[in-house]
CSV table of C-alpha atoms in Angstrom, one decimal:
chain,number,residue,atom,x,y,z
H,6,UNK,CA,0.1,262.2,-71.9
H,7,UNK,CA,-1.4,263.0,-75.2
H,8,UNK,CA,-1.1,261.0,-78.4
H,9,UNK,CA,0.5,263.7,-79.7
H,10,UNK,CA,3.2,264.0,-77.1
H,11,UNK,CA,6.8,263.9,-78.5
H,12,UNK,CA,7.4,261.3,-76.0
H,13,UNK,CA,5.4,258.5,-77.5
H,14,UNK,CA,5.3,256.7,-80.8
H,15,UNK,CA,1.9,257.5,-81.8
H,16,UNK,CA,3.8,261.5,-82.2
H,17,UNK,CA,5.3,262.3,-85.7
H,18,UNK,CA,8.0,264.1,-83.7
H,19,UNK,CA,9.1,261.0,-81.8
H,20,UNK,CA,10.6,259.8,-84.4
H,21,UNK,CA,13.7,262.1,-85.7
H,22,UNK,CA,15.9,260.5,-87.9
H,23,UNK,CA,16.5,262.3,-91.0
H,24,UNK,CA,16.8,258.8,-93.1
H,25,UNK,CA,13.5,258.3,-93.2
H,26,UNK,CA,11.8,259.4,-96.1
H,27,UNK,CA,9.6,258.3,-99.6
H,28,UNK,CA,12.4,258.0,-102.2
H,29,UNK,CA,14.5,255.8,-99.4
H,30,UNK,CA,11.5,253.7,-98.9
H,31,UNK,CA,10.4,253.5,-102.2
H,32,UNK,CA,13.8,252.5,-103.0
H,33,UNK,CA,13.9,249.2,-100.6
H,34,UNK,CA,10.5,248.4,-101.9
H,35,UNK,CA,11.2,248.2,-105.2
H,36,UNK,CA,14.5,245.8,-104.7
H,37,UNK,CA,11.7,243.9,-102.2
H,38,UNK,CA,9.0,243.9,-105.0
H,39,UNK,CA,12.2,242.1,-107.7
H,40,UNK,CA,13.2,240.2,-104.8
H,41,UNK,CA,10.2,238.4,-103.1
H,42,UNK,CA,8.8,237.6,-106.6
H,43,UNK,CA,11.5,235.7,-107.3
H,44,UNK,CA,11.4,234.3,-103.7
H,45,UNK,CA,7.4,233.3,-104.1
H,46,UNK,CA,8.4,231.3,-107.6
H,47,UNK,CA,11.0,229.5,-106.5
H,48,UNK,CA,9.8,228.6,-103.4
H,49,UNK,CA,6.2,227.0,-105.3
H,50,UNK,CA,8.8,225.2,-107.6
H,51,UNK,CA,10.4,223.7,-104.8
H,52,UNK,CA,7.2,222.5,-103.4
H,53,UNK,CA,6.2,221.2,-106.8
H,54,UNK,CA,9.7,219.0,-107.1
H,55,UNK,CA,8.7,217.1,-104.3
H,56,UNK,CA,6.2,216.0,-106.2
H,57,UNK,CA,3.3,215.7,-104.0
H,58,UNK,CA,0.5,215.0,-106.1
H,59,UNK,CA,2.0,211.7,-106.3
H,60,UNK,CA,1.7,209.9,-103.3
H,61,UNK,CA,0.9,210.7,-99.1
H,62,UNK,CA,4.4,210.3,-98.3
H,63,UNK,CA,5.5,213.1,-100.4
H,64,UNK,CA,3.0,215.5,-99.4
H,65,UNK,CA,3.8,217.1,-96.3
H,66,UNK,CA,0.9,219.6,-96.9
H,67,UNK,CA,-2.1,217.7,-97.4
H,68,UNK,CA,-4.8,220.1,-97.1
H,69,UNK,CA,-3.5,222.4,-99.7
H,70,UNK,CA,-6.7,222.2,-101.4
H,71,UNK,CA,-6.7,225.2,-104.5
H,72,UNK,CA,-3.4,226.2,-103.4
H,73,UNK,CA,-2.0,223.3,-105.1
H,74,UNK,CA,-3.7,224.7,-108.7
H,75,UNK,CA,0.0,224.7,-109.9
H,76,UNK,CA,1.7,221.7,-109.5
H,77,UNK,CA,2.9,220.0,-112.1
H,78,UNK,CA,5.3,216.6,-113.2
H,79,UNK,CA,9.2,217.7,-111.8
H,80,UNK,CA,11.2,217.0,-114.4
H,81,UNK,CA,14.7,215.3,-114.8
H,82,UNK,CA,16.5,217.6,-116.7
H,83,UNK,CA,18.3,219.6,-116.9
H,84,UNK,CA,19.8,217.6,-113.9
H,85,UNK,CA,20.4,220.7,-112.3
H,86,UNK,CA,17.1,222.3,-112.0
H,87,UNK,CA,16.6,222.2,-108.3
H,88,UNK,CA,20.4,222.6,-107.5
H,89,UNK,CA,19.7,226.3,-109.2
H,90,UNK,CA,16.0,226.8,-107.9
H,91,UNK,CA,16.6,225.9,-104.6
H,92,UNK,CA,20.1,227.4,-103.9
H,93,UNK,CA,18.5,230.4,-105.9
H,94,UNK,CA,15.7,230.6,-103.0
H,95,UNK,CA,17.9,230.4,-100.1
H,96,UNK,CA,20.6,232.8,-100.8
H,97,UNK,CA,18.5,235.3,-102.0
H,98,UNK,CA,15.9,235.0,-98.7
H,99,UNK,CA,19.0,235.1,-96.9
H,100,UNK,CA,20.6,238.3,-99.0
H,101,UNK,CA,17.3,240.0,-98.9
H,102,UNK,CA,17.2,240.1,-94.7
H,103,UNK,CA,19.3,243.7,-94.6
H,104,UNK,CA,16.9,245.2,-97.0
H,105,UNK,CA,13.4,243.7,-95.2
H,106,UNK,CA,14.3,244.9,-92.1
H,107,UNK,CA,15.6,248.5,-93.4
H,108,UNK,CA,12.2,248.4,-94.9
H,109,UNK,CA,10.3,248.1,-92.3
H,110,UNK,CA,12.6,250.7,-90.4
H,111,UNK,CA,12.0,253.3,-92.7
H,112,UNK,CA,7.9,252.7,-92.3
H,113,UNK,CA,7.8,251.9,-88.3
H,114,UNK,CA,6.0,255.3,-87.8
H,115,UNK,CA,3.3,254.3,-89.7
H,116,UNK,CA,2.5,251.3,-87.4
H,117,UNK,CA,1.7,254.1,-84.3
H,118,UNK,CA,-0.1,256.1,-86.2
H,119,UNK,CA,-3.5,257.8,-84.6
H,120,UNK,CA,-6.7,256.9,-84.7
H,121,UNK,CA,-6.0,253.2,-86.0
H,122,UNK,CA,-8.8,253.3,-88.2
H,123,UNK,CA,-10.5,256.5,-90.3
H,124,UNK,CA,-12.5,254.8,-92.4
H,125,UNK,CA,-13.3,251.1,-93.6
H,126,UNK,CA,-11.0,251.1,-96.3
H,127,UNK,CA,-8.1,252.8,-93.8
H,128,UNK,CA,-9.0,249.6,-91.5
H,129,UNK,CA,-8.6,247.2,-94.0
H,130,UNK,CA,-5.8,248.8,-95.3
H,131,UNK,CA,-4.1,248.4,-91.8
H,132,UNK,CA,-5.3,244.6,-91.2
H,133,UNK,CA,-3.1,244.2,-94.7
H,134,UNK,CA,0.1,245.8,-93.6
H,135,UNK,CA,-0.4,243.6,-90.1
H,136,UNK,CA,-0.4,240.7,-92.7
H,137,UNK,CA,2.4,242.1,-94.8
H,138,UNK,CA,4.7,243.1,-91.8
H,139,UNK,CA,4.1,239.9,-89.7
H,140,UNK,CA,3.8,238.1,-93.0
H,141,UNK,CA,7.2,239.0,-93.8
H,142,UNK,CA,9.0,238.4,-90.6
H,143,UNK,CA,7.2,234.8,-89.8
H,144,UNK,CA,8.4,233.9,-93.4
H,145,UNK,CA,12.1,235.1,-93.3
H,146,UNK,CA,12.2,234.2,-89.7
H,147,UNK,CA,11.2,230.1,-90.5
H,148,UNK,CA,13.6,229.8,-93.7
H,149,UNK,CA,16.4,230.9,-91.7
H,150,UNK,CA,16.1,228.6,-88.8
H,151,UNK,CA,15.2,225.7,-91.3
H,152,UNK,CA,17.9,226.5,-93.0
H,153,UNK,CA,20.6,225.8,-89.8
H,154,UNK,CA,18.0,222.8,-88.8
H,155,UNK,CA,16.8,224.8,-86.1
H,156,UNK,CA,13.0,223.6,-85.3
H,157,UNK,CA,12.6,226.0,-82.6
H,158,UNK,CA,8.8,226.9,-83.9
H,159,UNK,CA,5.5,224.3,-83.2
H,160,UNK,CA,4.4,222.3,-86.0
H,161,UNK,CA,5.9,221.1,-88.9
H,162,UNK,CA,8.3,223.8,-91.0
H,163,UNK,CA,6.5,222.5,-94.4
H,164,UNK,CA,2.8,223.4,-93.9
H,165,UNK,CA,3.8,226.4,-92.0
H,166,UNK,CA,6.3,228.2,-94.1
H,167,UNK,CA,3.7,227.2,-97.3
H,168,UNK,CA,0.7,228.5,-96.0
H,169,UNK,CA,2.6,231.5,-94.7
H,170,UNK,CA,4.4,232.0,-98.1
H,171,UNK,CA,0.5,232.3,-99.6
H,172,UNK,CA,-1.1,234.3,-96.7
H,173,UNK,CA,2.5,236.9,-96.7
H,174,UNK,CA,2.6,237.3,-100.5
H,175,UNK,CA,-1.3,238.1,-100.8
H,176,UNK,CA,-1.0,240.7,-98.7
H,177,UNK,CA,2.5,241.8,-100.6
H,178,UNK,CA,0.6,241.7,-104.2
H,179,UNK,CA,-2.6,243.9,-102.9
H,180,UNK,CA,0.0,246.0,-101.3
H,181,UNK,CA,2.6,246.3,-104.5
H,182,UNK,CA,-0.7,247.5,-106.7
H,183,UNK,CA,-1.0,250.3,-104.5
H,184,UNK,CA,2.2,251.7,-103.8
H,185,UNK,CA,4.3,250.6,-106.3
H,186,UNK,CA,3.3,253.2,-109.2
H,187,UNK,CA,4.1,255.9,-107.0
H,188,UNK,CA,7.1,254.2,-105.7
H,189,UNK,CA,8.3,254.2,-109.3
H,190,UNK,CA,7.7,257.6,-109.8
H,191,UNK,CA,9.4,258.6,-106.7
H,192,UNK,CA,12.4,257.3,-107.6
H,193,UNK,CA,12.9,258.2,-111.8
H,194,UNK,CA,11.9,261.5,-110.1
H,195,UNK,CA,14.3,261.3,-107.7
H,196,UNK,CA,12.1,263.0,-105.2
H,197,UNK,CA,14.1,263.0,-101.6
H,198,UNK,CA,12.1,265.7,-99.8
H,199,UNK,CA,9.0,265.5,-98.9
H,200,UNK,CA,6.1,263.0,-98.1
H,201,UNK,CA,4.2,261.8,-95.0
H,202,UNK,CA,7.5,259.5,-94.1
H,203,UNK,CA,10.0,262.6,-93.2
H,204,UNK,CA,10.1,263.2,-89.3
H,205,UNK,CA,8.7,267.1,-89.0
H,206,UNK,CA,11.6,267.9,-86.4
H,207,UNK,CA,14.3,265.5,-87.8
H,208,UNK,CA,18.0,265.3,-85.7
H,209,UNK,CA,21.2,266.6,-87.2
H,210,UNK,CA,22.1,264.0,-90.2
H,211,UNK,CA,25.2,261.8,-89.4
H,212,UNK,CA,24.9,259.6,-92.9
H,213,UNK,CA,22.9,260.7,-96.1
H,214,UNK,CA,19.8,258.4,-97.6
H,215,UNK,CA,22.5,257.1,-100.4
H,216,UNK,CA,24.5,256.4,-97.4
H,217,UNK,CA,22.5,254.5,-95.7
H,218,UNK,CA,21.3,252.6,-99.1
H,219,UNK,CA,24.9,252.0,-99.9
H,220,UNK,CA,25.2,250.3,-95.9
H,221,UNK,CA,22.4,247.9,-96.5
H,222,UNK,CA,23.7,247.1,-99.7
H,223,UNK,CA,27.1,246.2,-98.3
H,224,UNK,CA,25.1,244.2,-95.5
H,225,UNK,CA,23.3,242.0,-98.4
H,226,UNK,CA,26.3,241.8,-100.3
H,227,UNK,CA,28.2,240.4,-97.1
H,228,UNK,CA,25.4,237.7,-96.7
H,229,UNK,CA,25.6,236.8,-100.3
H,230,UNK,CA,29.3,236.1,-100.7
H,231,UNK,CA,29.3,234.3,-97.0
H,232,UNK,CA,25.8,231.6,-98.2
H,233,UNK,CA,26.3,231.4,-101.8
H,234,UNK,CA,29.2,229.0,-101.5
H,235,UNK,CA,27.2,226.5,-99.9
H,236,UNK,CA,25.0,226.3,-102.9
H,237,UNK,CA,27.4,226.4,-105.3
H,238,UNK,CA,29.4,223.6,-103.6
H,239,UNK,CA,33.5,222.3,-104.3
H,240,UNK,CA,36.3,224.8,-102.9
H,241,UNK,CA,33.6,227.4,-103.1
H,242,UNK,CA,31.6,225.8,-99.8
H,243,UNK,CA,34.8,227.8,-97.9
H,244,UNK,CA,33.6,230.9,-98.7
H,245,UNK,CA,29.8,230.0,-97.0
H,246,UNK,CA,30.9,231.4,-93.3
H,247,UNK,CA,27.2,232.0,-92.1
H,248,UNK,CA,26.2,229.5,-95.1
H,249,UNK,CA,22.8,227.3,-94.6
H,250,UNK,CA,23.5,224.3,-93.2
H,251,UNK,CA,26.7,225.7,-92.0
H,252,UNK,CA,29.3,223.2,-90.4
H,253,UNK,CA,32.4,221.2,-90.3
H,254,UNK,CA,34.4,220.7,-94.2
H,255,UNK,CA,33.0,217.5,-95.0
H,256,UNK,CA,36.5,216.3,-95.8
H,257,UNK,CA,38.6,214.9,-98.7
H,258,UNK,CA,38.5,211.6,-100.5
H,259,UNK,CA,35.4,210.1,-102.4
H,260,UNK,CA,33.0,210.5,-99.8
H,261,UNK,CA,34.5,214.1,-98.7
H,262,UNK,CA,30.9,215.9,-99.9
H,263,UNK,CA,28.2,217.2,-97.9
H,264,UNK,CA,25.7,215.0,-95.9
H,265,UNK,CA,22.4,215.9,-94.3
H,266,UNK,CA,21.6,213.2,-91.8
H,267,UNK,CA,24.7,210.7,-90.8
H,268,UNK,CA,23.8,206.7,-90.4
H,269,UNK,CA,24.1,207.2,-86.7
H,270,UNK,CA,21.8,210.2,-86.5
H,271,UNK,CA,19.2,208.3,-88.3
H,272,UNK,CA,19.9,205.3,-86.2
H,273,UNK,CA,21.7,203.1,-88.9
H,274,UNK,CA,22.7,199.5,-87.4
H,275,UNK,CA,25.8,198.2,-88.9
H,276,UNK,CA,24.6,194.9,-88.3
H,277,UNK,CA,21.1,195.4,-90.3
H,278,UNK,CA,23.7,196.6,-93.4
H,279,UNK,CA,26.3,193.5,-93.6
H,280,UNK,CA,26.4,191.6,-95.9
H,281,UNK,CA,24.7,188.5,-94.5
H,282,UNK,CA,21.7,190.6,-93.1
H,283,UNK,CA,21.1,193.2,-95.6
H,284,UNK,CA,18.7,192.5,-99.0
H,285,UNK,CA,16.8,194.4,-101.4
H,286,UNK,CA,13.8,193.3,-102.1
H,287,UNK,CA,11.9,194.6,-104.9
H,288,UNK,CA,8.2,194.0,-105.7
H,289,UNK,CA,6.7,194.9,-109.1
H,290,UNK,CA,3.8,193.5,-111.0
H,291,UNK,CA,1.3,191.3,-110.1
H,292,UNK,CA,3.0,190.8,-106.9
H,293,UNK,CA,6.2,189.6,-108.8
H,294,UNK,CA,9.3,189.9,-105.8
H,295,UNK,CA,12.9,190.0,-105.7
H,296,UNK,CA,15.5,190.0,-103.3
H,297,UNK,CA,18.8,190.8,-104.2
H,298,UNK,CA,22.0,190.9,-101.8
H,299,UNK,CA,24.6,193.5,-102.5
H,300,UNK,CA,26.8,191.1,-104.7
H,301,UNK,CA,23.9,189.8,-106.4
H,302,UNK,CA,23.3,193.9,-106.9
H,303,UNK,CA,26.8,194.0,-108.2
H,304,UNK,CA,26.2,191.3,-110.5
H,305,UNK,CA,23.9,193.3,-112.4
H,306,UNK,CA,24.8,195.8,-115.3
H,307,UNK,CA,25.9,198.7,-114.1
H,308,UNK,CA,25.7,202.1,-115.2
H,309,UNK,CA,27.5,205.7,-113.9
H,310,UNK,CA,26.0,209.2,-113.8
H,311,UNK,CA,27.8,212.8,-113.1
H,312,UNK,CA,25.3,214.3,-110.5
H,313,UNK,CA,25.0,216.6,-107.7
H,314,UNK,CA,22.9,216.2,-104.0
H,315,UNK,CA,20.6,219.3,-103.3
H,316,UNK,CA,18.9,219.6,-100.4
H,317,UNK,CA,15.6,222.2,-99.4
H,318,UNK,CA,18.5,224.1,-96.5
H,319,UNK,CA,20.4,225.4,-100.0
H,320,UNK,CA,23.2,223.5,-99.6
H,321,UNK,CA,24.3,221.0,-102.4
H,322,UNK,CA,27.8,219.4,-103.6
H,323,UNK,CA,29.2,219.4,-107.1
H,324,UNK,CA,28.5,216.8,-109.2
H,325,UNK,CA,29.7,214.0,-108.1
H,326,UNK,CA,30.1,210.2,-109.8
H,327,UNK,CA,27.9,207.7,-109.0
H,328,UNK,CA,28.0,203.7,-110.2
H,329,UNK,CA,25.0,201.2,-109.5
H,330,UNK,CA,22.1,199.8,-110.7
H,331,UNK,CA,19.9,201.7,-113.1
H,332,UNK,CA,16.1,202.4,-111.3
H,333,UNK,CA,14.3,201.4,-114.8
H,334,UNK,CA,16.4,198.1,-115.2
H,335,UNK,CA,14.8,197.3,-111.2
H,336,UNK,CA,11.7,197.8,-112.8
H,337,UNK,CA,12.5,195.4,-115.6
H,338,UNK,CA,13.2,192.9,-113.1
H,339,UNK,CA,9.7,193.2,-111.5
H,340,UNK,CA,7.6,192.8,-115.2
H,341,UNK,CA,7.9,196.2,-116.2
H,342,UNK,CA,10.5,195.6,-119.6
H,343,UNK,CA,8.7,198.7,-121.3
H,344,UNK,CA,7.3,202.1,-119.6
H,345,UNK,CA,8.7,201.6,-115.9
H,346,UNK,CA,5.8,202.9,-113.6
H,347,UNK,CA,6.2,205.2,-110.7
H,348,UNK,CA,8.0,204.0,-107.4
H,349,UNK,CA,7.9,203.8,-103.7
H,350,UNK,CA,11.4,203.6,-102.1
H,351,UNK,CA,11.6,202.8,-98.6
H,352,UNK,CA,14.9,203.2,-96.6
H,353,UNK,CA,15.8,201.1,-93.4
H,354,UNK,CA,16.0,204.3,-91.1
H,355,UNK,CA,12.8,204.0,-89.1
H,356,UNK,CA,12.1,207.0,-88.0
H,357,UNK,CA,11.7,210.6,-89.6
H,358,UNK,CA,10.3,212.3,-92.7
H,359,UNK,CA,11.1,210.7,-95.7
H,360,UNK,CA,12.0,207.1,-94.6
H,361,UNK,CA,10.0,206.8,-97.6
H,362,UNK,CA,9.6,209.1,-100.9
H,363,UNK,CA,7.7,208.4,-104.1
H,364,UNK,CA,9.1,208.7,-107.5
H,365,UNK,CA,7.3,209.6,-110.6
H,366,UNK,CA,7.3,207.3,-113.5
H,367,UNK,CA,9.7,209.8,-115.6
H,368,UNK,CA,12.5,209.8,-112.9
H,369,UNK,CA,12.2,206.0,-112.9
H,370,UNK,CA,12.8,206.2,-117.2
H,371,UNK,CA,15.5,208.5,-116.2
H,372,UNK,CA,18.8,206.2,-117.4
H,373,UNK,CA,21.2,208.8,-115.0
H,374,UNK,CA,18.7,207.5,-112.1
H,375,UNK,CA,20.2,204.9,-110.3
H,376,UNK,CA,20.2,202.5,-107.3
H,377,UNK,CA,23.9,203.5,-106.7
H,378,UNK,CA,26.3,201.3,-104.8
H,379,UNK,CA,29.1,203.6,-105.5
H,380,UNK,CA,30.7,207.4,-105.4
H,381,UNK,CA,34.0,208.5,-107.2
H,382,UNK,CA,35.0,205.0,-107.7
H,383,UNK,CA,34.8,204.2,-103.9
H,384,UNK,CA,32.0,201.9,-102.2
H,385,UNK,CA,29.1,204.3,-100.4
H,386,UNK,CA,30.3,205.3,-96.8
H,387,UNK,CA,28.1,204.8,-94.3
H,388,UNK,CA,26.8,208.1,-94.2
H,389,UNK,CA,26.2,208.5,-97.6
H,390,UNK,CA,23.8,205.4,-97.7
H,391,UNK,CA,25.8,202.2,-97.7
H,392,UNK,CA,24.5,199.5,-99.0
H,393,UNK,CA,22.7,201.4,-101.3
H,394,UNK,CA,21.1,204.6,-102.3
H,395,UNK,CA,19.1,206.4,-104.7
H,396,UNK,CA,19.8,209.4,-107.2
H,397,UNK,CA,17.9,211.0,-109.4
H,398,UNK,CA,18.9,214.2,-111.9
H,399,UNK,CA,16.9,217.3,-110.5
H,400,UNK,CA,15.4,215.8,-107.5
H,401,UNK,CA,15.4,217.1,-103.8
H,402,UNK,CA,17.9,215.7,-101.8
H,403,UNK,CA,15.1,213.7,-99.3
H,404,UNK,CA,13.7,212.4,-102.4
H,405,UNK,CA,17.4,210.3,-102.9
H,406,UNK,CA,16.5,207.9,-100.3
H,407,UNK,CA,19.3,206.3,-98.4
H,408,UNK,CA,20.0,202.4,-96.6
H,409,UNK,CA,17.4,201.5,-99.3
H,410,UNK,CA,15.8,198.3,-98.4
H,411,UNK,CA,12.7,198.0,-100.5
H,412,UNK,CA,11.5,199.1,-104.0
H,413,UNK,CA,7.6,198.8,-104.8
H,414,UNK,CA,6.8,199.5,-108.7
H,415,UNK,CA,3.4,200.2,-109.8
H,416,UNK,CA,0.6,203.0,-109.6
H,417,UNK,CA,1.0,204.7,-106.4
């Protein structure tokens, strides 16, 4: 057969629907252009609030190298930040899936095309859109499985899904510059005919290019209103069918809000939390230690704070109330009375990432950062972290370390 023959891909006339065309592509690549930017952003600011410049235990990408130029102290407020950031990141990845993949439908021809190369700058040109197109689906592909805790690809998701993020949106950027000037004038020009896209002996039309742009906007709309609930957390989390994270109603009462990992998944024994085993020890300056049971914890002042959990999946509860000790006030009882220094916690669950997590200095200040011992007026279930936990405004949910049995202050 000949390249040329209808029968094969590398043939214009293979491909017949009358859908394809420039204003329809241009169309999806602008929303894509609006839509990934927002993606790239908010994923970096999510790598930044895990603050990884601060300590080996928070870094889960450690040979970042330049690609770290960014990164900068996560703040505390407003205590929602990474509630709105994160949830913000998911949905839309997970709204934008209908409009990728129409996307790359409309511009599938192109990928046959014959002879591969006609010139060095037509090679290199290809070896981007390889980039961009595999780019693309490695990056969408990883968030959603993350997302539903599904670690079906080698390696850990971090490193992978960051260095693919930087690789994918290189190749987007050199590629926007090109096409997206006469994208934009394709569409105010409402061009519809026309262009190397259109099939030269298209089949009889069933559904019109507004048609079809109309059915993947219904498609993302439908994966908008069935996620975003999970993000936005209360009643709402009913609404989040095919939500990240998805899974049973957490329940009612004080403890009825979303959990990650439960004490027996992370191989909690009730005996090492009782009351006669369990202490805190805290360890501050100059080797200063204390070890505090949980009535001795109680003894202390203690101090409330309205504030949600958000974890990297998109998921995250309303803001919920939480009692205990205040984080600075540890420090205080270590030798640090004035500017309390940055933290490692360390949690009894052996085994894991962040068994351990660093805090910076300013989430320590925080007064809403506490050592809580309580939620809605109830003691900590289990599963939320009894006999204590941390929780800190505007910090990743791994970051509010559960079973917390040791507090180190001090440079880290």
């Amino acid at each position: 057969m000949r390249p040329d023959d209808p029968r094969l891909p590398t043939s214009p006339g293979f491909w017949r629907s009358p859908l394809r065309g420039t204003w329809f592509t241009s169309v999806l690549g602008l929303v894509l252009l609006v839509g990934i930017t927002v993606l790239f952003v908010t994923g970096l600011m999510s790598y930044a609030a895990y603050n990884p410049d601060l300590a080996p235990v928070n870094d889960q990408t450690p040979d970042k190298g330049i690609l770290g130029f960014y990164l900068f102290s996560w703040p505390t407020n407003p205590y929602w930040l990474y509630r709105v950031t994160q949830g913000l990141h998911v949905t839309l990845g997970i709204a934008l899936i209908p409009v990728l993949l129409a996307k790359l439908w409309s511009v599938v021809p192109k990928l046959f095309t014959l002879p591969p190369a006609r010139s060095v700058a037509h090679a290199l040109e290809r070896v981007s859109l390889l980039l961009l197109v595999g780019g693309g689906l490695f990056e969408f592909t990883t968030g959603v499985l993350n997302v539903q805790l599904d670690y079906v690809f080698p390696g850990s998701f971090y490193p992978l899904h960051f260095y693919g993020a930087w690789v994918f949106f290189a190749a987007f950027v050199a590629h926007a510059v090109l096409k997206a000037p006469a994208a934009v004038r394709t569409v105010r020009l409402r061009r519809e005919a026309g262009g190397e896209l259109e099939s030269p002996r298209p089949a009889a039309p069933t559904l019109s290019r507004r048609g079809a742009l109309w059915f993947v906007g219904g498609a993302s709309l439908l994966l908008l209103v069935t996620t975003a609930g999970q993000s936005i957390g209360g009643v709402w989390r009913r609404t989040a069918l095919l939500a990240p994270h998805g899974g049973a109603d957490p329940g009612s009462g004080p403890d009825g809000f979303q959990i990650n990992k439960t004490a027996a998944y992370a191989g909690i024994d009730p005996q090492e939390t009782g009351a006669e085993a369990w202490r805190l020890v805290v360890t501050g300056r100059d080797g200063r230690t204390v070890r505090l049971s949980r009535a001795q914890l109680l003894e202390l002042p203690q101090h409330s704070a309205a504030l949600p959990v958000a974890c990297v999946e998109g998921w995250s509860t309303a803001d919920q109330w939480w009692r205990g000790v205040r984080l600075r006030d540890l420090a205080a009882l270590v030798g640090y009375d004035t500017d309390p220094p940055d933290v490692l916690v360390e949690s009894i669950q052996r085994h894991g990432a962040f068994r351990r997590a660093a805090l910076r200095a300013n989430q320590v200040a925080d007064p809403r950062s506490l050592l809580a011992v309580q939620v809605n007026g109830e003691d900590l279930s289990p599963d939320h972290g009894y006999p204590a936990r941390v929780i800190v405004p505007a910090a990743p949910g791994v970051l509010n370390t559960k079973w917390v049995a040791r507090m180190t202050f001090g440079d880290l």
